[in-house]
Amino acid sequence: MADQRFNDEHYLTFALGKGRLANKTLEILEQVGITCEEMKDKNSRKLIFVNEELKMKFFLAKGPDVPTYVELGSADIGVAGSDTVMEENRNVYEVLDLGFGKCKMCVCGPASARELLQRHERIRVASKYPNIAKDYFYNKKHQTVDLIKLNGSVELGALVQLSDVIVDIVETGSTLRENGLVVLEEVCPLSARMIVNPVSMQMEKERIRDLVLKIRNYLAEKGEA
Ligand code: PRP
């Protein structure tokens, strides 16, 4: 059955992770000729912004919800960190590494925990990213661990002995340094990714291909990807 979303009036819809991710994405889109004047009004309480001329819509969502909107077709295209894309593990195509928001997913803790990792002991691991942590310990290191899900300030987990180590994002490393913690192992590098709904990828093939190509060329020129 034909997907009712797609007709001549279909607005190519973007779900952007609120905050720095969205701001940086909008900057890049502007550089390739896609602007949304409505979004520039910081006082606006609107949730969905439209560019009638280009037949495009944009909305801002909480980062972890972006893959959900894209998988279920409320957005054709999404921009989220690769941490979120991996953790949510949704049925979406990852079409582009946008090259910004670079950081690393790491196993961190007090230096004394290094030994626990080396001995492959059954340790407690706190993380906002339990799926990434589980995949790393179970599938890559073949180590059984007890996972504890936290929603933020994950470093605390290691500081108050809730867990032996944490799996978390390290950007500048200052949160770790200021709390006497260190990187024990690197899980993977991270950056912002563009993701696409699989049906949109077929139905809007040309528009999406054209957009990806323009952004890729722009990033290559800038030396950012
Ligand atoms: C992230 C991450 C670390 C910190 C790393 O937290 O979870 O805590 O940034 O950055 P740094 O290496 O530059 O210090 P965020 O600020 O997103 O808040 P959260 O801890 O509530 O998730």
Short mmCIF file of C-alpha atoms and ligand atoms in Angstrom, two decimals:
data_model
loop_
_atom_site.label_atom_id
_atom_site.label_comp_id
_atom_site.label_asym_id
_atom_site.label_seq_id
_atom_site.Cartn_x
_atom_site.Cartn_y
_atom_site.Cartn_z
CA MET A 1 0.00 0.00 0.00
CA ALA A 2 1.33 3.44 -0.86
CA ASP A 3 2.51 5.48 2.11
CA GLN A 4 -0.01 8.34 2.48
CA ARG A 5 2.71 10.66 3.72
CA PHE A 6 4.22 10.99 0.29
CA ASN A 7 2.52 13.14 -2.33
CA ASP A 8 3.38 16.34 -4.18
CA GLU A 9 2.68 18.27 -1.00
CA HIS A 10 5.11 16.30 1.13
CA TYR A 11 7.28 18.51 3.28
CA LEU A 12 10.74 17.08 3.81
CA THR A 13 10.78 17.07 7.61
CA PHE A 14 13.82 17.38 9.86
CA ALA A 15 14.01 16.41 13.55
CA LEU A 16 16.98 18.13 15.16
CA GLY A 17 18.45 17.39 18.59
CA LYS A 18 17.81 20.52 20.68
CA GLY A 19 20.75 22.75 21.58
CA ARG A 20 24.22 22.82 20.08
CA LEU A 21 23.47 20.00 17.63
CA ALA A 22 20.51 21.87 16.14
CA ASN A 23 22.34 25.21 16.03
CA LYS A 24 25.35 23.75 14.27
CA THR A 25 23.11 21.80 11.85
CA LEU A 26 21.16 24.95 10.98
CA GLU A 27 24.44 26.76 10.32
CA ILE A 28 25.47 24.03 7.89
CA LEU A 29 22.05 23.95 6.21
CA GLU A 30 22.24 27.70 5.75
CA GLN A 31 25.59 27.32 4.03
CA VAL A 32 24.04 24.95 1.48
CA GLY A 33 21.11 27.28 0.81
CA ILE A 34 18.53 25.93 3.24
CA THR A 35 17.30 28.53 5.67
CA CYS A 36 14.35 28.72 7.96
CA GLU A 37 13.76 32.34 8.92
CA GLU A 38 11.01 31.36 11.37
CA MET A 39 13.52 29.47 13.50
CA LYS A 40 15.72 32.51 14.00
CA ASP A 41 13.17 34.19 16.26
CA LYS A 42 14.47 33.13 19.68
CA ASN A 43 11.30 34.35 21.41
CA SER A 44 9.06 32.09 19.39
CA ARG A 45 7.29 29.28 21.25
CA LYS A 46 6.44 27.47 18.05
CA LEU A 47 7.49 23.84 17.87
CA ILE A 48 7.43 23.31 14.13
CA PHE A 49 9.00 25.66 11.63
CA VAL A 50 8.22 25.74 7.94
CA ASN A 51 9.96 26.89 4.79
CA GLU A 52 7.08 27.00 2.31
CA GLU A 53 9.29 27.76 -0.66
CA LEU A 54 11.50 24.70 -0.17
CA LYS A 55 8.64 22.57 1.15
CA MET A 56 10.59 21.75 4.29
CA LYS A 57 9.69 21.52 7.95
CA PHE A 58 11.93 21.51 11.00
CA PHE A 59 11.31 20.62 14.61
CA LEU A 60 13.48 20.46 17.70
CA ALA A 61 13.32 17.36 19.86
CA LYS A 62 15.19 15.93 22.82
CA GLY A 63 18.27 14.19 21.40
CA PRO A 64 17.30 10.62 22.36
CA ASP A 65 13.86 11.09 20.75
CA VAL A 66 15.27 12.04 17.34
CA PRO A 67 15.79 8.42 16.15
CA THR A 68 12.23 7.59 17.31
CA TYR A 69 10.70 10.38 15.21
CA VAL A 70 12.76 9.28 12.23
CA GLU A 71 12.10 5.54 12.54
CA LEU A 72 8.36 6.07 12.86
CA GLY A 73 8.25 8.51 9.95
CA SER A 74 7.27 11.73 11.74
CA ALA A 75 10.53 13.09 10.39
CA ASP A 76 12.24 12.05 7.16
CA ILE A 77 15.64 13.18 8.36
CA GLY A 78 17.18 13.55 11.80
CA VAL A 79 20.38 14.86 13.30
CA ALA A 80 21.61 13.29 16.52
CA GLY A 81 24.88 12.31 18.15
CA SER A 82 26.23 8.87 17.21
CA ASP A 83 25.99 7.99 20.92
CA THR A 84 22.21 8.44 20.69
CA VAL A 85 21.95 6.68 17.34
CA MET A 86 23.84 3.66 18.73
CA GLU A 87 22.04 3.60 22.05
CA GLU A 88 18.56 3.82 20.52
CA ASN A 89 19.43 1.31 17.78
CA ARG A 90 16.42 2.27 15.67
CA ASN A 91 15.62 1.18 12.14
CA VAL A 92 17.08 4.21 10.36
CA TYR A 93 19.78 4.75 7.75
CA GLU A 94 22.83 6.64 8.86
CA VAL A 95 23.73 8.65 5.78
CA LEU A 96 26.30 11.20 6.87
CA ASP A 97 28.90 11.92 9.51
CA LEU A 98 28.52 15.68 10.01
CA GLY A 99 31.96 15.85 11.58
CA PHE A 100 31.09 18.13 14.50
CA GLY A 101 30.33 17.32 18.12
CA LYS A 102 33.40 15.12 18.20
CA CYS A 103 34.05 13.32 21.49
CA LYS A 104 34.60 9.78 22.75
CA MET A 105 32.64 7.13 24.59
CA CYS A 106 34.93 5.82 27.32
CA VAL A 107 35.09 3.54 30.30
CA CYS A 108 36.15 5.82 33.17
CA GLY A 109 36.70 5.54 36.88
CA PRO A 110 39.37 5.83 39.54
CA ALA A 111 42.80 4.68 38.36
CA SER A 112 42.52 1.81 40.83
CA ALA A 113 39.71 0.28 38.73
CA ARG A 114 42.18 -0.50 35.93
CA GLU A 115 43.08 -3.72 37.66
CA LEU A 116 39.44 -4.82 37.93
CA LEU A 117 39.09 -4.40 34.18
CA GLN A 118 42.27 -6.30 33.44
CA ARG A 119 41.24 -9.21 35.64
CA HIS A 120 37.85 -9.34 33.87
CA GLU A 121 36.11 -9.27 37.23
CA ARG A 122 32.35 -8.98 37.51
CA ILE A 123 32.10 -5.25 38.07
CA ARG A 124 29.30 -2.68 38.37
CA VAL A 125 29.05 -0.27 35.45
CA ALA A 126 26.93 2.90 35.60
CA SER A 127 25.92 4.63 32.39
CA LYS A 128 23.36 6.79 30.63
CA TYR A 129 24.05 4.44 27.70
CA PRO A 130 23.31 0.92 28.98
CA ASN A 131 23.02 -0.59 25.49
CA ILE A 132 26.40 0.76 24.39
CA ALA A 133 27.96 -0.34 27.70
CA LYS A 134 26.39 -3.78 27.44
CA ASP A 135 27.53 -4.26 23.85
CA TYR A 136 31.07 -3.21 24.77
CA PHE A 137 31.46 -5.44 27.80
CA TYR A 138 29.48 -8.46 26.61
CA ASN A 139 30.24 -8.57 22.90
CA LYS A 140 33.65 -6.93 22.58
CA LYS A 141 35.30 -7.78 25.89
CA HIS A 142 33.30 -10.93 26.71
CA GLN A 143 33.04 -9.76 30.29
CA THR A 144 29.93 -10.13 32.44
CA VAL A 145 29.06 -6.92 34.27
CA ASP A 146 26.17 -5.51 36.30
CA LEU A 147 24.73 -2.46 34.57
CA ILE A 148 23.19 0.48 36.39
CA LYS A 149 21.27 3.03 34.33
CA LEU A 150 21.76 6.68 35.31
CA ASN A 151 20.23 9.74 33.66
CA GLY A 152 23.08 12.22 33.95
CA SER A 153 26.04 13.36 36.05
CA VAL A 154 27.23 9.80 35.57
CA GLU A 155 30.67 10.53 37.08
CA LEU A 156 28.92 10.61 40.45
CA GLY A 157 28.30 6.89 40.13
CA ALA A 158 32.03 6.19 40.39
CA LEU A 159 32.59 8.88 43.04
CA VAL A 160 30.04 7.60 45.53
CA GLN A 161 30.81 3.92 44.87
CA LEU A 162 27.51 3.21 43.19
CA SER A 163 29.61 1.53 40.51
CA ASP A 164 33.21 0.48 39.92
CA VAL A 165 33.42 2.25 36.57
CA ILE A 166 31.21 4.36 34.30
CA VAL A 167 30.69 4.39 30.54
CA ASP A 168 30.28 7.98 29.49
CA ILE A 169 31.10 10.71 27.00
CA VAL A 170 34.44 12.45 27.37
CA GLU A 171 34.90 15.67 25.47
CA THR A 172 37.54 17.91 27.04
CA GLY A 173 38.19 15.55 29.96
CA SER A 174 37.74 18.33 32.51
CA THR A 175 34.80 16.71 34.35
CA LEU A 176 36.96 13.63 34.91
CA ARG A 177 40.05 15.64 35.92
CA GLU A 178 38.15 17.81 38.39
CA ASN A 179 36.77 14.71 40.07
CA GLY A 180 39.91 12.60 40.23
CA LEU A 181 38.73 10.11 37.60
CA VAL A 182 40.55 8.88 34.49
CA VAL A 183 39.82 7.29 31.13
CA LEU A 184 40.46 3.57 31.51
CA GLU A 185 39.43 2.34 28.05
CA GLU A 186 38.09 3.95 24.88
CA VAL A 187 34.90 2.46 23.54
CA CYS A 188 34.47 4.47 20.31
CA PRO A 189 34.73 7.93 18.77
CA LEU A 190 31.51 9.95 18.49
CA SER A 191 30.17 12.76 16.29
CA ALA A 192 26.92 14.17 14.92
CA ARG A 193 25.16 11.98 12.36
CA MET A 194 22.41 12.50 9.82
CA ILE A 195 19.86 9.69 9.83
CA VAL A 196 17.02 8.96 7.41
CA ASN A 197 13.76 7.04 7.56
CA PRO A 198 14.08 3.99 5.22
CA VAL A 199 10.79 4.67 3.41
CA SER A 200 11.65 8.36 2.97
CA MET A 201 14.97 7.26 1.54
CA GLN A 202 13.09 5.57 -1.31
CA MET A 203 10.21 7.98 -1.75
CA GLU A 204 12.29 11.16 -1.49
CA LYS A 205 15.45 9.67 -2.95
CA GLU A 206 16.40 12.62 -5.12
CA ARG A 207 15.83 15.39 -2.61
CA ILE A 208 17.68 13.50 0.10
CA ARG A 209 20.54 12.48 -2.17
CA ASP A 210 20.90 16.04 -3.38
CA LEU A 211 20.92 17.37 0.19
CA VAL A 212 23.47 14.83 1.41
CA LEU A 213 25.71 15.56 -1.55
CA LYS A 214 25.56 19.32 -0.98
CA ILE A 215 26.40 18.96 2.72
CA ARG A 216 29.16 16.45 2.02
CA ASN A 217 30.74 18.79 -0.53
CA TYR A 218 30.46 21.73 1.83
CA LEU A 219 32.09 19.79 4.68
CA ALA A 220 34.84 18.53 2.39
CA GLU A 221 35.58 22.08 1.23
CA LYS A 222 35.71 23.23 4.83
CA GLY A 223 37.91 20.28 5.71
CA GLU A 224 35.41 19.21 8.37
CA ALA A 225 34.70 15.71 7.12
C1 PRP B 1 28.60 15.17 29.37
C2 PRP B 1 29.19 13.83 29.79
C3 PRP B 1 30.23 14.20 30.79
C4 PRP B 1 30.72 15.55 30.30
C5 PRP B 1 32.00 15.36 29.55
O1 PRP B 1 27.67 15.52 30.32
O2 PRP B 1 28.19 12.98 30.30
O3 PRP B 1 29.67 14.33 32.08
O4 PRP B 1 29.71 16.05 29.39
O5 PRP B 1 32.51 16.57 29.09
P1 PRP B 1 34.01 17.01 29.39
O6 PRP B 1 34.91 15.86 29.06
O7 PRP B 1 34.23 18.18 28.45
O8 PRP B 1 34.10 17.42 30.82
P2 PRP B 1 26.57 16.62 30.06
O9 PRP B 1 27.15 17.96 30.26
O10 PRP B 1 25.93 16.39 28.73
O11 PRP B 1 25.51 16.37 31.23
P3 PRP B 1 25.04 15.05 31.95
O12 PRP B 1 26.19 14.60 32.79
O13 PRP B 1 23.89 15.47 32.78
O14 PRP B 1 24.69 14.05 30.91
#
